[in-house]
Amino acid sequence: MLTGDRGFSPLNSHFRSHHSAHSLAFMVGCTAALTWWGGQAVLFPNVSGDRPIPASGAAFMPLLLAIGVLVSTIDGMADFSQAAALPRRRVLAWHLTVAFGIAVLLAGVALILSGDLDALPLAFRNMLGFTGLAAVSAALLGFRLSWLLPVAQTVPAFLLGAPGAKGTTAQWWEWPRAGTESGTSWAVAMGLMTVGIFLVLLRPDRRS
């Protein structure tokens, strides 16, 4: 045995093949933006001509964090992974679980640092919904296009929605802006997460 040979590490190989450092850097950048924005509302222009729509960082930034979760699953060594001893779906499930947990943790840290603890449930609900949408997009269009459906959701939710303060007048399709007391918004977010993860785990190819 060569003393200088540290051997093959499946975990390190997984991190390298998925460019995990890049994904983590993207999430940290999103965290910095969320720390600055926090739970404070800014006015988004209403393209319907109605009054501007207030939206907080806790409602909007989970969109980018969720995209980071799905993009981090792109496997640069998919052909090798296909022949690995551990089933790819199990590896993908663990990867998504860890990546989602990191995204939620980073969002929580950002809101704690910004002093907006009350916005934690909003950020968590939107992480669920946007991650589910990103997973649906990845399953249907490929992992490199996992951003498409979540970004498409921002148009009706943040630019066409009802301008009521704190999402009190938000309809079901405006779930990212709805108040956290809205059971419908939680049902939509959890439904999207469940369906999205189910579909993405059935997708056989993670190369694109």
Coordinates of C-alpha atoms in Angstrom, one line a residue:
M1 CA 0.0 0.0 0.0
L2 CA 1.3 3.5 -0.9
T3 CA 1.3 5.6 2.2
G4 CA 0.7 8.8 0.1
D5 CA -2.5 7.3 -1.4
R6 CA -5.5 8.4 0.5
G7 CA -7.8 6.3 -1.6
F8 CA -11.1 7.1 -3.4
S9 CA -13.7 9.1 -1.5
P10 CA -17.2 8.7 -2.8
L11 CA -18.3 11.8 -0.9
N12 CA -15.6 14.0 -2.3
S13 CA -16.2 12.6 -5.8
H14 CA -19.9 13.5 -5.4
F15 CA -19.1 17.0 -4.4
R16 CA -16.7 17.5 -7.3
S17 CA -19.0 16.0 -9.9
H18 CA -21.9 18.2 -8.8
H19 CA -19.8 21.4 -8.6
S20 CA -21.0 21.8 -5.0
A21 CA -18.7 24.7 -4.2
H22 CA -20.3 26.8 -7.0
S23 CA -23.8 25.9 -5.8
L24 CA -22.9 26.8 -2.2
A25 CA -21.4 30.1 -3.2
F26 CA -24.6 31.0 -5.1
M27 CA -26.7 30.2 -2.0
V28 CA -24.4 32.2 0.2
G29 CA -24.8 35.1 -2.2
C30 CA -28.6 34.8 -1.9
T31 CA -28.2 34.6 1.9
A32 CA -26.3 37.9 1.9
A33 CA -29.0 39.5 -0.2
L34 CA -31.7 38.2 2.1
T35 CA -29.8 39.4 5.2
W36 CA -29.9 42.9 3.7
W37 CA -33.5 42.7 2.5
G38 CA -34.9 40.7 5.3
G39 CA -38.6 40.7 6.0
Q40 CA -39.1 44.3 5.0
A41 CA -41.5 44.9 2.1
V42 CA -40.6 46.8 -1.0
L43 CA -43.0 47.8 -3.8
F44 CA -43.0 45.8 -7.0
P45 CA -44.5 47.6 -10.0
N46 CA -48.0 46.2 -10.9
V47 CA -48.0 45.6 -14.7
S48 CA -51.8 45.7 -14.6
G49 CA -51.7 49.4 -13.8
D50 CA -53.0 48.9 -10.3
R51 CA -51.2 50.1 -7.1
P52 CA -47.7 48.7 -6.6
I53 CA -47.5 45.3 -4.9
P54 CA -45.5 45.0 -1.6
A55 CA -43.2 42.0 -1.3
S56 CA -40.6 41.1 1.2
G57 CA -37.2 39.4 0.8
A58 CA -38.5 36.5 2.9
A59 CA -41.2 36.0 0.2
F60 CA -39.0 36.5 -2.9
M61 CA -35.4 35.3 -2.1
P62 CA -36.5 31.6 -1.5
L63 CA -37.1 31.6 -5.3
L64 CA -33.3 31.8 -5.9
L65 CA -32.4 29.5 -3.1
A66 CA -34.8 26.9 -4.4
I67 CA -33.3 27.1 -7.9
G68 CA -29.9 26.7 -6.3
V69 CA -31.1 23.4 -4.6
L70 CA -32.1 21.9 -7.9
V71 CA -29.2 23.2 -10.0
S72 CA -26.8 21.6 -7.4
T73 CA -28.1 18.2 -8.5
I74 CA -26.7 18.4 -12.0
D75 CA -24.3 15.4 -12.2
G76 CA -21.2 16.0 -14.3
M77 CA -20.4 12.3 -14.0
A78 CA -23.8 10.9 -14.7
D79 CA -22.6 7.9 -16.8
F80 CA -20.3 6.9 -13.9
S81 CA -23.0 7.4 -11.3
Q82 CA -25.4 5.3 -13.3
A83 CA -23.1 2.3 -12.7
A84 CA -22.4 3.1 -9.0
A85 CA -23.4 0.5 -6.4
L86 CA -25.8 2.9 -4.6
P87 CA -29.0 3.6 -6.6
R88 CA -29.0 7.0 -8.1
R89 CA -32.5 7.8 -6.9
R90 CA -31.4 7.2 -3.3
V91 CA -28.3 9.4 -3.8
L92 CA -30.5 12.1 -5.4
A93 CA -33.0 11.9 -2.6
W94 CA -30.2 12.4 0.0
H95 CA -28.6 15.2 -2.1
L96 CA -32.0 17.1 -2.3
T97 CA -32.6 16.6 1.4
V98 CA -29.2 18.0 2.4
A99 CA -29.3 20.8 -0.2
F100 CA -32.8 21.8 0.9
G101 CA -31.8 21.7 4.6
I102 CA -28.8 24.0 3.8
A103 CA -31.0 26.4 1.9
V104 CA -33.5 26.6 4.8
L105 CA -30.7 27.0 7.3
L106 CA -29.1 29.8 5.3
A107 CA -32.5 31.6 5.0
G108 CA -33.0 31.2 8.7
V109 CA -29.6 32.7 9.5
A110 CA -30.2 35.6 7.1
L111 CA -33.5 36.5 8.8
I112 CA -32.0 36.1 12.3
L113 CA -29.2 38.4 11.3
S114 CA -31.6 40.9 9.8
G115 CA -33.8 40.8 12.9
D116 CA -36.9 39.6 11.1
L117 CA -37.7 36.4 13.0
D118 CA -41.4 36.8 12.3
A119 CA -40.6 36.2 8.6
L120 CA -39.2 32.7 9.1
P121 CA -42.5 30.8 8.5
L122 CA -43.0 32.8 5.2
A123 CA -39.5 32.0 4.0
F124 CA -39.9 28.3 4.9
R125 CA -43.3 28.0 3.1
N126 CA -41.9 29.7 0.0
M127 CA -38.8 27.5 0.1
L128 CA -41.2 24.5 0.0
G129 CA -43.3 25.8 -2.9
F130 CA -40.4 27.2 -5.0
T131 CA -38.3 24.0 -4.5
G132 CA -41.3 22.0 -5.6
L133 CA -41.8 24.1 -8.7
A134 CA -38.1 23.9 -9.5
A135 CA -38.3 20.2 -9.2
V136 CA -41.3 20.0 -11.5
S137 CA -39.4 22.2 -14.0
A138 CA -36.3 19.9 -13.7
A139 CA -38.4 16.8 -14.2
L140 CA -40.2 18.1 -17.3
L141 CA -37.5 20.3 -18.9
G142 CA -34.2 19.2 -17.5
F143 CA -32.2 20.3 -14.5
R144 CA -30.5 23.2 -16.3
L145 CA -34.0 24.7 -16.8
S146 CA -35.2 24.1 -13.2
W147 CA -35.4 27.9 -12.9
L148 CA -38.1 28.3 -15.6
L149 CA -41.3 27.5 -13.7
P150 CA -40.3 29.2 -10.4
V151 CA -39.4 32.4 -12.3
A152 CA -42.6 32.2 -14.3
Q153 CA -44.5 32.0 -11.0
T154 CA -43.0 35.4 -10.0
V155 CA -44.8 37.2 -12.8
P156 CA -48.4 36.6 -11.6
A157 CA -47.5 36.5 -7.9
F158 CA -45.3 39.6 -7.7
L159 CA -46.3 41.7 -10.7
L160 CA -49.9 40.9 -11.3
G161 CA -51.3 40.1 -7.9
A162 CA -53.5 42.0 -5.5
P163 CA -51.7 44.9 -3.8
G164 CA -53.1 44.3 -0.3
A165 CA -50.7 44.7 2.5
K166 CA -49.1 41.5 4.0
G167 CA -50.8 39.3 1.4
T168 CA -54.1 39.5 3.1
T169 CA -56.0 39.7 -0.2
A170 CA -53.8 37.2 -2.1
Q171 CA -55.6 34.6 -4.1
W172 CA -54.5 30.9 -4.3
W173 CA -52.3 31.5 -7.3
E174 CA -50.5 34.3 -5.4
W175 CA -49.4 31.8 -2.7
P176 CA -45.8 33.2 -2.5
R177 CA -47.2 36.5 -1.2
A178 CA -50.0 35.2 0.9
G179 CA -49.9 35.7 4.7
T180 CA -48.7 32.6 6.6
E181 CA -52.1 32.3 8.2
S182 CA -53.4 31.2 4.9
G183 CA -54.0 27.5 4.9
T184 CA -54.5 27.5 1.2
S185 CA -51.0 28.9 0.6
W186 CA -49.4 26.1 2.7
A187 CA -51.4 23.5 1.0
V188 CA -50.3 24.7 -2.4
A189 CA -46.6 24.9 -1.3
M190 CA -46.6 21.5 0.2
G191 CA -48.5 20.0 -2.7
L192 CA -45.9 21.5 -5.1
M193 CA -43.0 20.1 -3.0
T194 CA -44.6 16.6 -2.9
V195 CA -45.3 16.4 -6.6
G196 CA -42.1 18.0 -7.6
I197 CA -39.8 15.7 -5.6
F198 CA -41.8 12.7 -6.7
L199 CA -41.4 13.6 -10.4
V200 CA -37.8 14.6 -10.2
L201 CA -36.9 11.3 -8.5
L202 CA -38.4 9.4 -11.4
R203 CA -36.3 11.3 -13.9
P204 CA -33.5 9.0 -15.0
D205 CA -30.9 11.5 -16.4
R206 CA -29.3 14.3 -14.3
R207 CA -26.8 15.4 -16.9
S208 CA -28.9 18.4 -18.1

